[in-house]
Tab-separated table of N, CA, C and O in Angstrom:
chain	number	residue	atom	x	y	z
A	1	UNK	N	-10.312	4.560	-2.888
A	1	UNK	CA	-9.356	5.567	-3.298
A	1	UNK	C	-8.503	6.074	-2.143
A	1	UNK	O	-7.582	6.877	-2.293
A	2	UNK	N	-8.912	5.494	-0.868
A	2	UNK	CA	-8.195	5.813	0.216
A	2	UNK	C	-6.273	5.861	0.444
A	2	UNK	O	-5.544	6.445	1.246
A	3	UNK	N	-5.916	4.523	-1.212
A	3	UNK	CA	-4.661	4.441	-1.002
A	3	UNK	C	-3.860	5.799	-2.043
A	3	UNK	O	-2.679	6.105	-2.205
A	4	UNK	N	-4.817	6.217	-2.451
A	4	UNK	CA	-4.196	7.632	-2.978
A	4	UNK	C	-3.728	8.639	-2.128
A	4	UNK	O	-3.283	9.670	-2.633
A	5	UNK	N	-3.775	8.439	-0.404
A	5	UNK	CA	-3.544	9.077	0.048
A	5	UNK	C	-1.838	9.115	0.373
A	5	UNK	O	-1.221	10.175	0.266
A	6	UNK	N	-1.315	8.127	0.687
A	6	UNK	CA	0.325	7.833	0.737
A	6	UNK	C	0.998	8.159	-0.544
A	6	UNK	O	2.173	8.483	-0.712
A	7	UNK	N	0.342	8.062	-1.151
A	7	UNK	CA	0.799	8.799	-3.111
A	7	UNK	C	1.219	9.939	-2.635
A	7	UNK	O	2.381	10.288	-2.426
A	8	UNK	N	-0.073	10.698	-2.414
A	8	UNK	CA	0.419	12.311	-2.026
A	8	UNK	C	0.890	12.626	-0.810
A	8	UNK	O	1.217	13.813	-0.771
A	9	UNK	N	1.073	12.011	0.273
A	9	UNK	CA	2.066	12.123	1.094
A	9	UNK	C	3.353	12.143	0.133
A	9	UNK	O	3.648	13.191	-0.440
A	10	UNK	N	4.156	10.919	-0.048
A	10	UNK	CA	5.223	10.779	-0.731
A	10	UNK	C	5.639	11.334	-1.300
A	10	UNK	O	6.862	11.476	-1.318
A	11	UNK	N	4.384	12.264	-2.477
A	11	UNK	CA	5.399	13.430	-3.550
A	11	UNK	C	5.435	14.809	-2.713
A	11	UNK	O	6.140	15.729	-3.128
A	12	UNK	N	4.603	14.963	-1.424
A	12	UNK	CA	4.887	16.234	-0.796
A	12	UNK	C	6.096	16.130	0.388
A	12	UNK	O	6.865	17.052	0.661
A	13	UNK	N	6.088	15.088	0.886
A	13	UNK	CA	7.075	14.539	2.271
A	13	UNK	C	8.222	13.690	1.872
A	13	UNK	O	9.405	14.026	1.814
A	14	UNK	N	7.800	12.770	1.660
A	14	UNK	CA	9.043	11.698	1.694
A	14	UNK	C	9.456	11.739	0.037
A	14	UNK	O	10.028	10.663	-0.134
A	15	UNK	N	9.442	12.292	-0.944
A	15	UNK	CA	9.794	12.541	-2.137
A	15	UNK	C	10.730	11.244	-2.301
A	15	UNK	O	11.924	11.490	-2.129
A	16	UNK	N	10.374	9.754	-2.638
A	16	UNK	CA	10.815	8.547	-2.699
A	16	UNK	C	10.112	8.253	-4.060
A	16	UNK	O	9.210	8.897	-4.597
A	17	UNK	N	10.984	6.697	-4.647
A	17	UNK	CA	10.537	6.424	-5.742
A	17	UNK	C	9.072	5.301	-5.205
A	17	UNK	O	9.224	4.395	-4.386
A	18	UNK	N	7.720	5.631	-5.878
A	18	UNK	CA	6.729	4.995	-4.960
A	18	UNK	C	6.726	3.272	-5.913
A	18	UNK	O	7.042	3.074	-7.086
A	19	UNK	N	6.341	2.466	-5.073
A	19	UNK	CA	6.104	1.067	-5.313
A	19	UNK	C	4.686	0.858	-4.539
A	19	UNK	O	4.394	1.429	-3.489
A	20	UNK	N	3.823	-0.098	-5.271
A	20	UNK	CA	2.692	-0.324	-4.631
A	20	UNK	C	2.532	-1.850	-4.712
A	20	UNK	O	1.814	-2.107	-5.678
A	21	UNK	N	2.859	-2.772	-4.176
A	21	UNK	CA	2.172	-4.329	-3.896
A	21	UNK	C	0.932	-4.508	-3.740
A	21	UNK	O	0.310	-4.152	-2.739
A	22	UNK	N	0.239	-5.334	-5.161
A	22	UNK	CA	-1.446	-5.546	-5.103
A	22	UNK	C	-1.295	-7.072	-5.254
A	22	UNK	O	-0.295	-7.694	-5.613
A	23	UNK	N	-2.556	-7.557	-4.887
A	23	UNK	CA	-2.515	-8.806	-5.419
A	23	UNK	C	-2.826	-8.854	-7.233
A	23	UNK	O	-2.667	-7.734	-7.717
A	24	UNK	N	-3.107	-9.603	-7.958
A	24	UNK	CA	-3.153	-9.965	-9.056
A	24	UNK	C	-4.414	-9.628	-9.342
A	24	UNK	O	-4.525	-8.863	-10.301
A	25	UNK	N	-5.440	-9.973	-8.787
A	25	UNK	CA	-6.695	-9.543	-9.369
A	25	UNK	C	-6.822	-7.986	-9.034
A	25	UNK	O	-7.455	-7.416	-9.922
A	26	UNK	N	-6.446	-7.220	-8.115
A	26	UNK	CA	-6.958	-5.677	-7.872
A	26	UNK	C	-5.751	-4.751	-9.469
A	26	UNK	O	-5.930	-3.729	-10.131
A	27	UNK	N	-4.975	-5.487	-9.464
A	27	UNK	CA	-3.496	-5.099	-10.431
A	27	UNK	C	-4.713	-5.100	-11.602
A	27	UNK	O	-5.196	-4.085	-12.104
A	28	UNK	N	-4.990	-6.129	-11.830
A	28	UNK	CA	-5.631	-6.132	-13.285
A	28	UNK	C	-6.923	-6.028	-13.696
A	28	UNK	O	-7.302	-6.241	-14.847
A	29	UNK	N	-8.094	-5.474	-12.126
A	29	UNK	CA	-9.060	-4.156	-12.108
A	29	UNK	C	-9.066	-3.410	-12.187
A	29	UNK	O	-9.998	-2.960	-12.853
A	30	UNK	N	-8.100	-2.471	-11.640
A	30	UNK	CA	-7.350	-1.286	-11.289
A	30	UNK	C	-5.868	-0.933	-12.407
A	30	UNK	O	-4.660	-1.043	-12.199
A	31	UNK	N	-6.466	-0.589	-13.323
A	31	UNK	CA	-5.211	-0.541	-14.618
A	31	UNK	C	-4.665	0.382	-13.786
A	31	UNK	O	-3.791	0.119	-12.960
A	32	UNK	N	-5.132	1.434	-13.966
A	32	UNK	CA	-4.143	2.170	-13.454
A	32	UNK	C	-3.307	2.544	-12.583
A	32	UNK	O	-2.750	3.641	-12.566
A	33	UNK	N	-3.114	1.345	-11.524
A	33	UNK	CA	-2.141	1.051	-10.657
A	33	UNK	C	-0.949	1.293	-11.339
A	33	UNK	O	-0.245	2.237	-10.981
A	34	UNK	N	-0.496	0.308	-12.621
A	34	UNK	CA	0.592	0.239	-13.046
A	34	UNK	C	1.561	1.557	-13.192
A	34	UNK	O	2.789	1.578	-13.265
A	35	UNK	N	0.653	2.623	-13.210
A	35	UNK	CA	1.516	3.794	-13.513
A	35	UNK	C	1.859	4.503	-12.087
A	35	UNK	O	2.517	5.525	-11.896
A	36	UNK	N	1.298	3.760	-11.265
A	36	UNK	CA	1.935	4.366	-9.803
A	36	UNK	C	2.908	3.631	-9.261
A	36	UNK	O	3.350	3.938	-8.154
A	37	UNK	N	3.468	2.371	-10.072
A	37	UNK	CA	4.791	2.126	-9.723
A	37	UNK	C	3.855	0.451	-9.095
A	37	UNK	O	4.223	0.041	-7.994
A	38	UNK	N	2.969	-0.195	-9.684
A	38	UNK	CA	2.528	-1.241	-9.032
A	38	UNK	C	3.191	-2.639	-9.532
A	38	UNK	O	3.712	-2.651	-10.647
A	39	UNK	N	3.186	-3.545	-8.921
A	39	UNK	CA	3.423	-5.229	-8.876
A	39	UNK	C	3.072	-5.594	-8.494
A	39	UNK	O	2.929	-5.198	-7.338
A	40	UNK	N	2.313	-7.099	-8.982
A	40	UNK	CA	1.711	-8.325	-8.402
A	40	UNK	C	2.261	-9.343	-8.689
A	40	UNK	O	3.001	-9.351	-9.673
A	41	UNK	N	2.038	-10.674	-7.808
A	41	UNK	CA	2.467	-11.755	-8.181
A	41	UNK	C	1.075	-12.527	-9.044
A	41	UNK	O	-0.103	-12.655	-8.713
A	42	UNK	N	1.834	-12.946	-10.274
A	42	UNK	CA	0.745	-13.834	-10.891
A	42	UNK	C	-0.053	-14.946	-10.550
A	42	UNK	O	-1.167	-15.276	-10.957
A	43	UNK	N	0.710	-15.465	-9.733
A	43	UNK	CA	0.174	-16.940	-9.283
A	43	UNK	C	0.208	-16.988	-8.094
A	43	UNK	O	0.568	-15.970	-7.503
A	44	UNK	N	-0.181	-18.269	-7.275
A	44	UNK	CA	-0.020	-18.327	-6.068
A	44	UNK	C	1.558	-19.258	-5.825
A	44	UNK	O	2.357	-19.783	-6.600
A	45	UNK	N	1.456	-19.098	-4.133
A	45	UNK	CA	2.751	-20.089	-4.013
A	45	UNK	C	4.062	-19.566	-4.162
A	45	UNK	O	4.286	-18.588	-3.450
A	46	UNK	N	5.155	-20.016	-5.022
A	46	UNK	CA	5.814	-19.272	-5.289
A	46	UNK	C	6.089	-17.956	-6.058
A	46	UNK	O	7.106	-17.282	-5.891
A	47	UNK	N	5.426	-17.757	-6.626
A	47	UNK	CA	5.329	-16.618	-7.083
A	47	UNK	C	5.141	-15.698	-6.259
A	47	UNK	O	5.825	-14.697	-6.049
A	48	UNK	N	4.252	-16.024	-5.812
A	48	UNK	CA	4.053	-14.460	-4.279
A	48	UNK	C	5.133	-14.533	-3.542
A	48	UNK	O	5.712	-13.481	-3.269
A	49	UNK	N	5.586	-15.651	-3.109
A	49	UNK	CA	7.080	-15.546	-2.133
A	49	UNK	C	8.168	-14.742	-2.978
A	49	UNK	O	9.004	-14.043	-2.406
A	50	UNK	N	8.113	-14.889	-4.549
A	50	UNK	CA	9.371	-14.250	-5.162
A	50	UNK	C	8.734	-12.698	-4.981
A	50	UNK	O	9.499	-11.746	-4.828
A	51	UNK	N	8.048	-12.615	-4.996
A	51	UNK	CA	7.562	-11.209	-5.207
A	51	UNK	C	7.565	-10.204	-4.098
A	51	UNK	O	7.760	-8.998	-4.248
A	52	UNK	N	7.313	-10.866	-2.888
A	52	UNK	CA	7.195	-10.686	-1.340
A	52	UNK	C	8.885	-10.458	-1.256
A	52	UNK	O	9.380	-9.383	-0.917
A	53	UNK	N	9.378	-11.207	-1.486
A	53	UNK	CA	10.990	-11.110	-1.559
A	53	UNK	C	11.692	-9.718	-2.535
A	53	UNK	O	12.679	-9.060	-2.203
A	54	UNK	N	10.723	-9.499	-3.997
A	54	UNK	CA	11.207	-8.555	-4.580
A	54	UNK	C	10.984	-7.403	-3.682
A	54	UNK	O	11.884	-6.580	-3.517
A	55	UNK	N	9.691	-7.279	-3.016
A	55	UNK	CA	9.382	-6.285	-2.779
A	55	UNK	C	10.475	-5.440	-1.374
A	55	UNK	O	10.739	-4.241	-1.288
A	56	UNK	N	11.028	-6.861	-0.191
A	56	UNK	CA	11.754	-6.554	0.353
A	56	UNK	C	13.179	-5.782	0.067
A	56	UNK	O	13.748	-4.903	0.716
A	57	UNK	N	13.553	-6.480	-1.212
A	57	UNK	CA	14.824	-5.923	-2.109
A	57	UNK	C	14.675	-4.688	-2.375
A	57	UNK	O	15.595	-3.870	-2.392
A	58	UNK	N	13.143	-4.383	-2.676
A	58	UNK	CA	13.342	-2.765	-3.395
A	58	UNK	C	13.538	-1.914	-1.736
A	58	UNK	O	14.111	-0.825	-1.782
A	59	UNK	N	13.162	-2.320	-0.624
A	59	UNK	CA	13.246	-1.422	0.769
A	59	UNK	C	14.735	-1.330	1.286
A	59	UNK	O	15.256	-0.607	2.135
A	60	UNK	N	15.308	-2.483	0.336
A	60	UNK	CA	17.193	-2.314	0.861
A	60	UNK	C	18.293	-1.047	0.508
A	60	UNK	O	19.455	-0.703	0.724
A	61	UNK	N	16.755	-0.511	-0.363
A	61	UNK	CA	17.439	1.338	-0.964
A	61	UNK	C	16.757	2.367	-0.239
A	61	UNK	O	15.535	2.430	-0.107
A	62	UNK	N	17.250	2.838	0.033
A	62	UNK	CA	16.654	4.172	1.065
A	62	UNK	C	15.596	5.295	0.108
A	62	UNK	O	14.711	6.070	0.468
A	63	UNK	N	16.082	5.005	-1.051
A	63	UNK	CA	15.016	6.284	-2.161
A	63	UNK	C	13.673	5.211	-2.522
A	63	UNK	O	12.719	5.732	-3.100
A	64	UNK	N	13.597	3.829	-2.210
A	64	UNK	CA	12.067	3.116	-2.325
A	64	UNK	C	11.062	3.317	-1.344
A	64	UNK	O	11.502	3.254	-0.196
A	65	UNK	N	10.062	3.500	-1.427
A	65	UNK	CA	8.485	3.706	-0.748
A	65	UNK	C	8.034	2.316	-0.961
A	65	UNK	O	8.101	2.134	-2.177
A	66	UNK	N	7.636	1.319	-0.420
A	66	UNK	CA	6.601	0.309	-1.019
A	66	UNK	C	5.395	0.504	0.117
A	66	UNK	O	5.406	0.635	1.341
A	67	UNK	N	4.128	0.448	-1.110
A	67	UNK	CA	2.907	0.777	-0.467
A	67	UNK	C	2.616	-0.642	-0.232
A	67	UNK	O	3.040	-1.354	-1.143
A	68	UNK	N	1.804	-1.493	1.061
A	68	UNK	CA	1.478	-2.625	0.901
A	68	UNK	C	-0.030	-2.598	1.336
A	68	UNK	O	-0.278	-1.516	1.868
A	69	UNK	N	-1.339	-3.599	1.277
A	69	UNK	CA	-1.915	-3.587	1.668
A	69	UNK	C	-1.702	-4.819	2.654
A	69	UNK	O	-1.404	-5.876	2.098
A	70	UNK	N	-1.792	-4.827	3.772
A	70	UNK	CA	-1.324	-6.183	4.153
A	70	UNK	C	-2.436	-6.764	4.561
A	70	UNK	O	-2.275	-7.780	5.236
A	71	UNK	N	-3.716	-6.356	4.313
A	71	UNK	CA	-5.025	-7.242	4.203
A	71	UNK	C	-4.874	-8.181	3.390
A	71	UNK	O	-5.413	-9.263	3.620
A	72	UNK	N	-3.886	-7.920	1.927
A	72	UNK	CA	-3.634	-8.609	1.248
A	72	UNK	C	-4.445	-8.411	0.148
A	72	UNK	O	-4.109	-9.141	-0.785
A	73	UNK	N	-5.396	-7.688	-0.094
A	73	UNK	CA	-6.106	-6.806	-1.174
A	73	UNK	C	-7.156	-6.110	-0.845
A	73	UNK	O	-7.732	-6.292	0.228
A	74	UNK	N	-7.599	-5.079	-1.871
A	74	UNK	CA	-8.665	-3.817	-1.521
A	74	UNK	C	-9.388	-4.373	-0.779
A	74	UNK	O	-9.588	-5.587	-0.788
A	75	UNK	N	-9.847	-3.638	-0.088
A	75	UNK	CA	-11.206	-3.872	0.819
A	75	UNK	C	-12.626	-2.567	0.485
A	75	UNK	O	-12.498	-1.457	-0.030
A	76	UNK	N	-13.389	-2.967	0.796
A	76	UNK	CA	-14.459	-1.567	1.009
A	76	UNK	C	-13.809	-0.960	2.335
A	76	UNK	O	-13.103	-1.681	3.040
A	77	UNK	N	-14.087	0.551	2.713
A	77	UNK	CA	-14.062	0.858	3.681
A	77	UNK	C	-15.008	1.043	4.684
A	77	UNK	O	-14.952	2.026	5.423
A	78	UNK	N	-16.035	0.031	4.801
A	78	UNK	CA	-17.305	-0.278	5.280
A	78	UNK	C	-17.040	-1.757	6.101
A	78	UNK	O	-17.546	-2.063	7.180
A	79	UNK	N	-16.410	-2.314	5.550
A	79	UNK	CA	-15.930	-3.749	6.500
A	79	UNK	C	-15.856	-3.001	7.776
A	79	UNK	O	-15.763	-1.780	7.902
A	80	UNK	N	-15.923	-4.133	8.945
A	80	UNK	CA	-16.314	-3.808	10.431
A	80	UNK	C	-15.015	-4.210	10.433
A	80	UNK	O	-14.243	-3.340	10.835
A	81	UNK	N	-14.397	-5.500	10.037
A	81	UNK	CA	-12.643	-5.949	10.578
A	81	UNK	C	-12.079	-6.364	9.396
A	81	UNK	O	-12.709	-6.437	8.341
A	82	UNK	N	-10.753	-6.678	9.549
A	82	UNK	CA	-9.707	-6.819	8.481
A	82	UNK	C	-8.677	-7.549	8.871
A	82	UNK	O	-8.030	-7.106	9.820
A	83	UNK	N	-8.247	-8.865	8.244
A	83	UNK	CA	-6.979	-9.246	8.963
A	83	UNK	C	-5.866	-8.711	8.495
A	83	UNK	O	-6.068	-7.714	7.801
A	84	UNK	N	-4.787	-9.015	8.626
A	84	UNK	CA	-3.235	-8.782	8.088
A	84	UNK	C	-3.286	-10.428	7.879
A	84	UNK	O	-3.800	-11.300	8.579
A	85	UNK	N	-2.418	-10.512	6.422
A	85	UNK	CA	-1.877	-12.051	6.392
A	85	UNK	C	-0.359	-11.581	6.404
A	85	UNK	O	0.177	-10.477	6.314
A	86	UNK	N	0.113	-12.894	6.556
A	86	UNK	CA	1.848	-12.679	6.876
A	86	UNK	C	2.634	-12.654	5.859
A	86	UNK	O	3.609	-13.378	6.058
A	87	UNK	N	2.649	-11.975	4.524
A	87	UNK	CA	3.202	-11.720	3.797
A	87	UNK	C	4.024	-9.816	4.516
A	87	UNK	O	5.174	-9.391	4.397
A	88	UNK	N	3.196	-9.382	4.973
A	88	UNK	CA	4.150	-8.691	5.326
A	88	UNK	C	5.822	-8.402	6.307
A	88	UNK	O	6.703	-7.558	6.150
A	89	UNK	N	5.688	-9.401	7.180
A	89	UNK	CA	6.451	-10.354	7.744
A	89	UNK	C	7.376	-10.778	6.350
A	89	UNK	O	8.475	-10.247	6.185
A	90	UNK	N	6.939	-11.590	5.548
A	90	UNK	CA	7.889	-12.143	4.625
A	90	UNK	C	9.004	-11.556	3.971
A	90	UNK	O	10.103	-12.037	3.695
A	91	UNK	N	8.285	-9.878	3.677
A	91	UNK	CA	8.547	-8.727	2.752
A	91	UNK	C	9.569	-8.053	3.490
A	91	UNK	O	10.464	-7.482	2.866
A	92	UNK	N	9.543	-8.044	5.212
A	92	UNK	CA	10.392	-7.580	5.953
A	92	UNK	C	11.383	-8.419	6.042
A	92	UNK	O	12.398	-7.764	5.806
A	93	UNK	N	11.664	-9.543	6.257
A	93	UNK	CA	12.511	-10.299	6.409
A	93	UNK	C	13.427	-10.536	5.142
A	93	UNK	O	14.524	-10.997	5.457
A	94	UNK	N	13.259	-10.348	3.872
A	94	UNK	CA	13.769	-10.422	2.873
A	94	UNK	C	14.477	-9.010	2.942
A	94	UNK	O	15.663	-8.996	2.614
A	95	UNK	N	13.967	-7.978	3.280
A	95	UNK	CA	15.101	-6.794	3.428
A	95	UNK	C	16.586	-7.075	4.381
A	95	UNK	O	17.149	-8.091	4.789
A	96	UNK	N	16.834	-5.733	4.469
A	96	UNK	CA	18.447	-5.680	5.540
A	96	UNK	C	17.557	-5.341	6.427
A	96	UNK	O	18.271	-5.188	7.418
A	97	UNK	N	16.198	-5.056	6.846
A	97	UNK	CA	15.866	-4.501	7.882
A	97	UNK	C	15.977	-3.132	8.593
A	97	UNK	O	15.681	-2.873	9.759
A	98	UNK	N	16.479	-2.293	7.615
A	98	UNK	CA	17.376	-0.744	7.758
A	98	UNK	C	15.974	-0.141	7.000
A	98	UNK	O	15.965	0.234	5.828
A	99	UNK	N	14.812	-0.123	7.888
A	99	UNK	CA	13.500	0.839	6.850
A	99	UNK	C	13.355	1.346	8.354
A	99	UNK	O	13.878	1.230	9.462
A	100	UNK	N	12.052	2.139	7.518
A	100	UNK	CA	10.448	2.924	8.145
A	100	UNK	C	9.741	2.454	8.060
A	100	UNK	O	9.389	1.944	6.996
A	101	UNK	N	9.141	2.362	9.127
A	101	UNK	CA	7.249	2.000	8.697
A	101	UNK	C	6.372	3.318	8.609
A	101	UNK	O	6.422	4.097	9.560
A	102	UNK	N	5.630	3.585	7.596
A	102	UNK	CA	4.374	4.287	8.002
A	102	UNK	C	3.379	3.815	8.037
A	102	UNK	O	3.028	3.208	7.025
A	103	UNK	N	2.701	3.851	8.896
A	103	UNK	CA	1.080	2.823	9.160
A	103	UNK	C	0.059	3.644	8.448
A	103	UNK	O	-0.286	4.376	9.376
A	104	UNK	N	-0.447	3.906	7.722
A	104	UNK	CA	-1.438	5.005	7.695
A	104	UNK	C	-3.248	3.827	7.090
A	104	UNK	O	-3.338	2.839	6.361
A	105	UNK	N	-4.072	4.446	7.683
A	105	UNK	CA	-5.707	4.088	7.404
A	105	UNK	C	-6.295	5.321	7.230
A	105	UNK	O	-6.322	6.319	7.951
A	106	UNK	N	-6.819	5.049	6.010
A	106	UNK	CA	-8.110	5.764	5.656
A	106	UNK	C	-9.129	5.506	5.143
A	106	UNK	O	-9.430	4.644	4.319
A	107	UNK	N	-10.021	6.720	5.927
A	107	UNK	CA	-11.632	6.474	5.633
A	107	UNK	C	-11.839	7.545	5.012
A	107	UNK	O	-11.233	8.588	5.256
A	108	UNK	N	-12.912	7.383	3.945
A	108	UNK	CA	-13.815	8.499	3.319
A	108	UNK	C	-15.305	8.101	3.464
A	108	UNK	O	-15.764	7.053	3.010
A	109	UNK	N	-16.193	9.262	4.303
A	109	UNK	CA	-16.963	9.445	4.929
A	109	UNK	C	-17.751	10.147	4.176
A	109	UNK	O	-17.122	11.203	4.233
A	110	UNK	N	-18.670	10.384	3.492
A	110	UNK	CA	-20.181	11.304	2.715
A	110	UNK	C	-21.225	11.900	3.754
A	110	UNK	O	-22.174	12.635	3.482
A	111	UNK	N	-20.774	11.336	5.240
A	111	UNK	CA	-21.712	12.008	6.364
A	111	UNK	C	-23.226	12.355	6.324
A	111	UNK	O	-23.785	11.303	6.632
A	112	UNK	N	-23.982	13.119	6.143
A	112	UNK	CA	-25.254	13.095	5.593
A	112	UNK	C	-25.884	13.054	3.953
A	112	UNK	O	-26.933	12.577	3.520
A	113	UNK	N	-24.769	13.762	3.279
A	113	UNK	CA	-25.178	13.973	1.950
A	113	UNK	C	-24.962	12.526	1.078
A	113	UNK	O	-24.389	11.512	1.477
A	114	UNK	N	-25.559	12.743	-0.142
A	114	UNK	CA	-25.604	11.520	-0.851
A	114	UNK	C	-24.475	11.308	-1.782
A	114	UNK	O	-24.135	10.221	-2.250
A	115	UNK	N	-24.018	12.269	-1.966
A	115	UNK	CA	-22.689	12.340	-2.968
A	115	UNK	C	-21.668	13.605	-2.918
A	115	UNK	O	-21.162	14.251	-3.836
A	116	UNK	N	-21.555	13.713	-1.549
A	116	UNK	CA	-20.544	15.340	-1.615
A	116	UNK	C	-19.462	14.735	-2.121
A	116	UNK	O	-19.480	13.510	-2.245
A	117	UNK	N	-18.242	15.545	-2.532
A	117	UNK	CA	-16.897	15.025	-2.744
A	117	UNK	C	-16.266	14.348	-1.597
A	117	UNK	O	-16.326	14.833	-0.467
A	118	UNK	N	-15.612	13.152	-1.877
A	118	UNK	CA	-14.874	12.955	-0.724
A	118	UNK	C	-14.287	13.485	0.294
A	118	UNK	O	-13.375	14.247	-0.026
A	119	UNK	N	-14.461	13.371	1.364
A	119	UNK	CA	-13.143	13.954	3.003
A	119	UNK	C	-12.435	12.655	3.333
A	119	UNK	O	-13.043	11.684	3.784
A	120	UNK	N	-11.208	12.664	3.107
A	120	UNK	CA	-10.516	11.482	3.817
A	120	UNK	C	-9.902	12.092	5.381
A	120	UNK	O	-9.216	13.040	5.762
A	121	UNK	N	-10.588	10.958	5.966
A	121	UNK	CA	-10.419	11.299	7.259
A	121	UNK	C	-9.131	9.609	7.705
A	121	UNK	O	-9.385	8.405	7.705
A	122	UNK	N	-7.648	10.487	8.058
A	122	UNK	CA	-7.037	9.529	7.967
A	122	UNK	C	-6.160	9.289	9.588
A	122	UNK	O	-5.924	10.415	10.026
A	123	UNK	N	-5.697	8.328	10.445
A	123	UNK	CA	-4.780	7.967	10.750
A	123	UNK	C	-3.364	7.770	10.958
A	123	UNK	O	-2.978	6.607	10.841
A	124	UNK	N	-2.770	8.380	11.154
A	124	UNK	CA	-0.823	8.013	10.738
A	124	UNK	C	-0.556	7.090	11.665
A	124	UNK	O	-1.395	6.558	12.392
A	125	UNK	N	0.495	6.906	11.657
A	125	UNK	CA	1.087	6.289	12.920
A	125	UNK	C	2.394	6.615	12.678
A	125	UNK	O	2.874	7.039	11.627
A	126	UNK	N	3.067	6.335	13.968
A	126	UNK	CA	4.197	7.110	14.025
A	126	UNK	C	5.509	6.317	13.636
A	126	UNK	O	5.771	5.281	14.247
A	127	UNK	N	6.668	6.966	12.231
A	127	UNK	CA	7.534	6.188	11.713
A	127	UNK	C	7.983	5.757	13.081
A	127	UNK	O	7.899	6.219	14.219
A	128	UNK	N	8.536	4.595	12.468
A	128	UNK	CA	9.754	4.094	13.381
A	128	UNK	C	10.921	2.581	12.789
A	128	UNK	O	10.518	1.499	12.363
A	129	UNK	N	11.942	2.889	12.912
A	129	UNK	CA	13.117	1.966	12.400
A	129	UNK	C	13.044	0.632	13.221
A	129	UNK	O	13.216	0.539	14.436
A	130	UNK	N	12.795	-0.261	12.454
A	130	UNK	CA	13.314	-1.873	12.671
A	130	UNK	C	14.284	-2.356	12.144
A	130	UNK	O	14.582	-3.531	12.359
């Protein structure tokens, strides 16, 4: 639930229309992505390149947010490492290149107890224009 956190950034800060890039299987675990503005590519191959490409198109408007995971889908937040695959690269290059990045990671931590409510303990990193 960690990516709920750029949700609520966005409707308190950057008040943008939000987009979220999943792969295909988390899209159609996770119903309720769709109502946060989500897309996946169905297939592999081309399909992800058209999609990687849509997603760049929607960043060529200044009022789009696209959330990406660029692990390339959910993870636990218990994994020790994580790669990036180069679809994000792809997604940039299909834009004008006129964005923001926000980097943001988060963890939610239960610390001693067995089930307190979540604390997301998160990361930013600092925008910057490419």
């Amino acid at each position: 639930m960690g990516w709920l956190f750029p949700f609520y950034i966005n409707k308190k800060v950057f008040k943008k229309q939000f987009h979220v890039l999943v792969n295909a299987e988390n899209y159609n675990k996770v119903g309720f992505l769709r109502y946060l503005g989500a897309f996946a590519a169905e297939n592999k191959g081309k399909d992800v390149l058209e999609t990687l490409n849509y997603a760049g198109k929607l960043l060529d408007n200044p009022q789009n947010l696209v959330l990406v995971f660029p692990q390339g889908k959910l993870y636990s937040n218990h994994l020790k490492g994580i790669s990036f695959e180069k679809g994000v690269m792809q997604m940039i290059n299909a834009s004008q290149k006129k964005i923001s990045i926000f980097f943001a990671a988060t963890f939610i931590d239960y610390f001693s107890k067995e089930s307190p409510p979540p604390i997301p303990i998160c990361s930013i990193g600092k925008m910057r224009s490419t």
